[in-house]
Short mmCIF file of C-alpha atoms in Angstrom, two decimals:
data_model
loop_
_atom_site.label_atom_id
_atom_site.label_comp_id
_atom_site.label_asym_id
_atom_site.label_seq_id
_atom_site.Cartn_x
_atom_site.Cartn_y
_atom_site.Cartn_z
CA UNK H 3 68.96 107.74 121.06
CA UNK H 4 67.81 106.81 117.54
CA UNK H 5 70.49 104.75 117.26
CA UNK H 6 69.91 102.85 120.81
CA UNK H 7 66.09 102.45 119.52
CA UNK H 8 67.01 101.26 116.12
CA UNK H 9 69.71 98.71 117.02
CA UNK H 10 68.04 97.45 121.01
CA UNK H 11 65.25 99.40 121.46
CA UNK H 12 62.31 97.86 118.65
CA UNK H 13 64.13 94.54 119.57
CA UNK H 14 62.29 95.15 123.33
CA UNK H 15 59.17 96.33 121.60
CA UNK H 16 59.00 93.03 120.16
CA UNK H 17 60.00 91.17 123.42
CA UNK H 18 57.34 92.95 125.29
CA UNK H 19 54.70 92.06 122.80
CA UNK H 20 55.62 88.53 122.74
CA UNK H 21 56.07 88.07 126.44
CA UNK H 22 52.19 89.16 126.53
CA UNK H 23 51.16 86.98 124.35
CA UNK H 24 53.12 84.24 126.26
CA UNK H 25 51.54 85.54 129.11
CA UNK H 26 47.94 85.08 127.81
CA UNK H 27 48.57 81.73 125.95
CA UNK H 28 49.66 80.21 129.63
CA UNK H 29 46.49 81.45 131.04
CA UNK H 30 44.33 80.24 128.00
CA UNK H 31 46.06 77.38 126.10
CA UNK H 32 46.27 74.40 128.44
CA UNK H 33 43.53 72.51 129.21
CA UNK H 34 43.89 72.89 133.24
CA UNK H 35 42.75 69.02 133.78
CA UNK H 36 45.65 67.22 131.28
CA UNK H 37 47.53 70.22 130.42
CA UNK H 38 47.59 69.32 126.54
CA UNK H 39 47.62 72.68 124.35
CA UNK H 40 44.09 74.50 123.21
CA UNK H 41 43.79 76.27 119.79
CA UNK H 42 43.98 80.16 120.87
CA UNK H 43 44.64 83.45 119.12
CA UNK H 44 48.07 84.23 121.63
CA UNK H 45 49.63 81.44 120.66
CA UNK H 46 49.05 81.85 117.06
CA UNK H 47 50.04 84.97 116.92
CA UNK H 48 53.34 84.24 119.05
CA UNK H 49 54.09 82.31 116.13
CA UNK H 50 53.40 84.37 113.22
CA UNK H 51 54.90 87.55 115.40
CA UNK H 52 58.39 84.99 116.08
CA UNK H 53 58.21 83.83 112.25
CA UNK H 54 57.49 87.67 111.03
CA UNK H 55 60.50 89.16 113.18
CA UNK H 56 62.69 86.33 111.83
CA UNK H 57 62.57 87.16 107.93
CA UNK H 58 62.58 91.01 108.72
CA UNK H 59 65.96 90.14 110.79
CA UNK H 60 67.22 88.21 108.01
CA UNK H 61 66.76 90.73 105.19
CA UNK H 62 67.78 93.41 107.32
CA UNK H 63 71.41 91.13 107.93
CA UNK H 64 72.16 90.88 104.39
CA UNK H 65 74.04 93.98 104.28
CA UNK H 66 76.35 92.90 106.91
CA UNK H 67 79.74 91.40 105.91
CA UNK H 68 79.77 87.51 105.86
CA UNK H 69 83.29 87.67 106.63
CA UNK H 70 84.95 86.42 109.76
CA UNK H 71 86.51 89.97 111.65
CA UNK H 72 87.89 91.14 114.52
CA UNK H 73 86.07 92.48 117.78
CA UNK H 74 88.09 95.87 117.65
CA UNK H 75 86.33 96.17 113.88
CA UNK H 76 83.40 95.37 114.84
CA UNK H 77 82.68 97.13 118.17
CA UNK H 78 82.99 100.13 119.86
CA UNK H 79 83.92 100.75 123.92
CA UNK H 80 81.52 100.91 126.21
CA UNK H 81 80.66 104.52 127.69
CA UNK H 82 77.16 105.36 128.23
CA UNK H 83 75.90 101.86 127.88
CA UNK H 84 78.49 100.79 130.84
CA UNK H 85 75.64 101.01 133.46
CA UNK H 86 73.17 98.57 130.91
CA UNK H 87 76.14 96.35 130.46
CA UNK H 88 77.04 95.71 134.25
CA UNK H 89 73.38 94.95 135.06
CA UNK H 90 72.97 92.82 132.94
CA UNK H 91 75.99 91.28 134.04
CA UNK H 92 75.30 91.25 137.58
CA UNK H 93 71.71 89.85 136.07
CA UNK H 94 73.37 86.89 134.57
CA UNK H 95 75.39 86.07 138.34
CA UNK H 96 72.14 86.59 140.38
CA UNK H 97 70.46 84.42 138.14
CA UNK H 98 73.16 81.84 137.94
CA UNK H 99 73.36 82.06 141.73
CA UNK H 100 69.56 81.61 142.25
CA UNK H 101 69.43 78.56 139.40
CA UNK H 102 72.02 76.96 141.26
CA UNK H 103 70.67 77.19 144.38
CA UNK H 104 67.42 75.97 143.22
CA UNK H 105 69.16 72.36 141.69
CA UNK H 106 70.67 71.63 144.32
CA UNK H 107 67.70 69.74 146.16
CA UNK H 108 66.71 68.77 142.89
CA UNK H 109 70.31 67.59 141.90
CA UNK H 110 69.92 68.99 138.61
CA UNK H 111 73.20 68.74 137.37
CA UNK H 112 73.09 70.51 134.24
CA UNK H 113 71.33 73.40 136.57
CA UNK H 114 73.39 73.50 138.86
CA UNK H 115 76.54 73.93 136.44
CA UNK H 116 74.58 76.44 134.21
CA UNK H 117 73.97 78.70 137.54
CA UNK H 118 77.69 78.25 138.43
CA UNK H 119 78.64 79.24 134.77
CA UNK H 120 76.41 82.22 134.67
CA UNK H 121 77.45 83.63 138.28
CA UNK H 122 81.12 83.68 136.90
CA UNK H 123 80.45 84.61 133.10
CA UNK H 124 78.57 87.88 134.90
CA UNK H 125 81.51 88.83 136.95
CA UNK H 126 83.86 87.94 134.05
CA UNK H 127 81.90 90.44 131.89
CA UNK H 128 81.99 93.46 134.58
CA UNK H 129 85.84 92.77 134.34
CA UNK H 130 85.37 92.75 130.31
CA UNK H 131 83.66 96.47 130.55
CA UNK H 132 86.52 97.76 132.90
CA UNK H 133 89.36 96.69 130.72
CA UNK H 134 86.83 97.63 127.45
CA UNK H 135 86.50 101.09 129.00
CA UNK H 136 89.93 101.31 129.76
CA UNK H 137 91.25 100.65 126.03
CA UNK H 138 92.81 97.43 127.05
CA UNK H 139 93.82 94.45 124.90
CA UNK H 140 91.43 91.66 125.61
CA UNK H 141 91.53 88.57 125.36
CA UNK H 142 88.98 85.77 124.48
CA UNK H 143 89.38 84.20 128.05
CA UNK H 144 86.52 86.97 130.11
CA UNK H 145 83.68 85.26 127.81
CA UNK H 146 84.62 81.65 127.55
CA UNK H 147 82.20 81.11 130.63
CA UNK H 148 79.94 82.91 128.93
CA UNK H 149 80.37 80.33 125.82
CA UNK H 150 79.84 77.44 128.51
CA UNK H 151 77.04 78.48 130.43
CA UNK H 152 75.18 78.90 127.26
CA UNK H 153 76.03 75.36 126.49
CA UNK H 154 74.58 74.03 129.83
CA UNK H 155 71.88 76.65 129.84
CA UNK H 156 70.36 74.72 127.13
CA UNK H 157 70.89 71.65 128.55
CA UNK H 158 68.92 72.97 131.76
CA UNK H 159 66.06 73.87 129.74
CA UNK H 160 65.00 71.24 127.68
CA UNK H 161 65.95 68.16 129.99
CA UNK H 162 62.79 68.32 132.04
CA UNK H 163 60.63 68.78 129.08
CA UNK H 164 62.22 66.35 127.19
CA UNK H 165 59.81 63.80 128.05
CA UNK H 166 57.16 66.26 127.53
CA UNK H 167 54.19 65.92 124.35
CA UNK H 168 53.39 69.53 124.29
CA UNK H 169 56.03 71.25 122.28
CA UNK H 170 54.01 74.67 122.85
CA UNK H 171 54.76 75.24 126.54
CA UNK H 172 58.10 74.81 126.71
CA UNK H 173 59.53 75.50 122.60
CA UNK H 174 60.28 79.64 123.32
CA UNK H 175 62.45 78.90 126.48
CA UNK H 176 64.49 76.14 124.42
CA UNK H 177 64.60 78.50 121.56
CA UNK H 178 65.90 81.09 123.37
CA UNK H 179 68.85 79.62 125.69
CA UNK H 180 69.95 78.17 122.30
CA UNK H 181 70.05 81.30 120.27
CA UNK H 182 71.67 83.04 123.48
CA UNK H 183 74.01 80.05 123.56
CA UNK H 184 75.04 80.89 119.68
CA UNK H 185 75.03 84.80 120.20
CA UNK H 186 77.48 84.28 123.31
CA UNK H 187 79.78 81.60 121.10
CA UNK H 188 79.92 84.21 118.41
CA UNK H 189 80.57 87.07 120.51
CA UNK H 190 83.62 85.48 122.27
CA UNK H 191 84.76 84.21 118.47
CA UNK H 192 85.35 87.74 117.40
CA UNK H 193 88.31 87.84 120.21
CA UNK H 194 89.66 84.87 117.82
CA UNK H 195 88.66 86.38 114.72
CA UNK H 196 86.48 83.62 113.94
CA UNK H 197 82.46 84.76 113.21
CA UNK H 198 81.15 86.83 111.48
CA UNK H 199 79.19 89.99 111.98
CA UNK H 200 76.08 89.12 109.44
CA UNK H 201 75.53 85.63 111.54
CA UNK H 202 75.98 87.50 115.10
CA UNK H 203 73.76 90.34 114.18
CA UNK H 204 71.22 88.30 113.15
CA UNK H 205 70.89 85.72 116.37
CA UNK H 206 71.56 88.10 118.83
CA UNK H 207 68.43 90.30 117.29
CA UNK H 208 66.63 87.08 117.36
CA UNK H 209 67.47 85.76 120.89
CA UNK H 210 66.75 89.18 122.83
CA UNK H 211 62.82 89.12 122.07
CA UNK H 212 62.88 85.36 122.20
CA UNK H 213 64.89 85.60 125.43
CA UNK H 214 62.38 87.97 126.85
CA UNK H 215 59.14 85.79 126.14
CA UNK H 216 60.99 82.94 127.41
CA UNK H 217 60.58 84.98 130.62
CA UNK H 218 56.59 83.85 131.02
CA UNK H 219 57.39 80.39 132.26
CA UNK H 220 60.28 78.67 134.09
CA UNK H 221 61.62 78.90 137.36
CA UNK H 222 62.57 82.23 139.26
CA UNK H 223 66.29 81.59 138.11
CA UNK H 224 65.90 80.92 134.79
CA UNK H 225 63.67 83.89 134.09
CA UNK H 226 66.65 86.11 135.59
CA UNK H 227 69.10 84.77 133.12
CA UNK H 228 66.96 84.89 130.10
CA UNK H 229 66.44 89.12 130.85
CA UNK H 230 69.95 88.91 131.75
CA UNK H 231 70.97 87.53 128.41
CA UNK H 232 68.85 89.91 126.68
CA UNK H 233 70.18 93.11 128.57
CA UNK H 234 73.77 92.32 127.79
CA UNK H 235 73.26 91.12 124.03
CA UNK H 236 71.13 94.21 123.47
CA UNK H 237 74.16 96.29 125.02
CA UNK H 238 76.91 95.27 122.63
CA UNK H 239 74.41 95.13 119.59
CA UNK H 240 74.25 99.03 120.65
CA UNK H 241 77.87 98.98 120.50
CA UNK H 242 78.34 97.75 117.14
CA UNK H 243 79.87 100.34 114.89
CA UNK H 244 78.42 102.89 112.47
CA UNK H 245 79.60 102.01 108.89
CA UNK H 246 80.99 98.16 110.62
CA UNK H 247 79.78 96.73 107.49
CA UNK H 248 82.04 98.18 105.39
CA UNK H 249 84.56 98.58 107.64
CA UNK H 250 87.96 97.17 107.05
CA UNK H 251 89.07 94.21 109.69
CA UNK H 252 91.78 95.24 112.40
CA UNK H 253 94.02 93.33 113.25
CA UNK H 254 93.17 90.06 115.46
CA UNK H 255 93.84 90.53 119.46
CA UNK H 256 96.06 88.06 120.68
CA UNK H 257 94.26 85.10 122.74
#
C-alpha cells in the first residue's frame, strides 16, 4: 500500500488539488461578458502548484537510469493492479467512443480519429494485461494505437483553441494530452528497447495530475480520456520495479 501511495497515490493528491483549483479559476477567472482571464488566487496557485510538482518530479528522477532498457527490466506483471488497469482501459474506449461520436456532426477530423484511436488502444491494452498476466512475450504492436491516439489527442485539443487569446483556459488540457502523448510513446518504446526509465518516470508523474485537472473543462469525451490516461499511467508507474534503477537490462522482446 505504501508503495501504491508513494509511486500513484500523492500523484492523485496532487490531481485532486489541482482539478479544484481548475474548478474555482473557471468559475472566477473569466470575465463572463468577453471571457478574457481575471487576476485570481486559483489560477495562481495552479501555476505555482504545476511549477512546484515539476522540480520535485525532476529531482526525485535523477536517480533513475538515463539509459535506454527493456520493458521486462523495467516492469513487473500485473496482479492486483489488473482491475485498475482494465478500467482504465475500458476508460480510454468509452471515451474514444463518446469523442468520436461527438465530431462527427462537428466533422472534427482530428476528433473523430483520436476517439477511434482511443476505443482501440483501450481494448488493445485489456489484451496487453491478459498476455502480461499470463507471462507472455509481447510485442510493441498492443500500444502502437496507444502511441497514435496520443498524437491526434493533441491535435483534438488545441485546434479549437488555436485561434484563441486566452492561453489560461485552455493551456492544462494541451499540456496534458501532450505529456500523455509522450508517456504513451515511451511506454510502447520500452517493447523496442528504446526510452529510458528516468524520462518515462518523470512525464508520466507529470501527466497524471495534469491529466486530471485537464478534467475541469472540455467536452464529456475528452474529460473521459484524460482520467482514462491517468488511471492507466498511474497503473504501470505502480508496476515499475523495486531496485529498477539499478537493475541490469534484460534482454529486448522481439517486435
Amino acid at each position: 500500500m505504501k508503495r501504491v501511495f508513494l509511486r500513484a497515490g500523492r500523484l492523485w493528491c496532487a490531481g485532486l488539488l489541482l482539478l479544484g483549483l481548475r474548478l474555482a479559476e473557471f468559475r472566477t477567472g473569466f470575465d463572463p461578458a468577453t471571457g478574457l482571464s481575471l487576476p485570481g488566487l486559483p489560477g495562481r496557485l495552479t501555476a505555482i502548484v504545476m511549477a512546484a510538482l515539476a522540480l520535485g518530479e525532476l529531482a526525485a528522477c535523477l536517480r533513475l537510469p538515463g539509459e535506454k532498457a527493456a520493458y521486462g527490466a523495467l516492469f513487473a506483471p500485473p496482479d492486483r493492479e489488473t482491475p485498475a488497469l482494465v478500467a482504465g482501459s475500458l476508460l480510454l474506449a468509452a471515451g474514444g467512443a463518446l469523442l468520436a461520436f461527438q465530431a462527427v456532426p462537428a466533422r472534427n477530423y482530428a476528433a473523430l480519429a483520436a476517439g477511434a484511436l482511443a476505443a482501440a488502444s483501450g481494448m488493445c491494452l485489456v489484451l496487453l494485461t491478459k498476455r502480461l498476466r499470463e507471462g507472455a512475450q509481447v510485442t510493441v504492436a498492443p500500444l502502437l494505437p496507444a502511441m497514435f491516439f496520443g498524437v491526434f489527442f493533441v491535435l483534438a485539443v488545441y485546434l479549437p483553441t488555436e485561434n484563441d487569446p486566452v492561453l489560461e483556459r485552455y493551456y492544462m488540457r494541451v499540456l496534458a494530452a501532450s505529456l500523455a502523448a509522450c508517456s504513451f510513446a515511451m511506454l510502447a518504446g520500452f517493447l523496442r528497447r528504446e526510452s529510458r526509465p528516468r524520462t518515462f518516470v518523470l512525464t508520466a508523474d507529470l501527466a497524471v495530475p495534469a491529466c486530471m485537472a485537464a478534467m475541469a473543462s472540455g467536452s464529456a469525451g475528452e474529460r473521459v480520456l484524460f482520467g482514462g490516461c491517468a488511471a492507466v499511467l498511474s497503473v504501470f508507474l505502480v508496476l515499475r520495479r523495486d531496485g529498477a534503477e539499478t537493475a541490469p537490462e534484460a534482454p529486448a522482446e522481439e517486435g
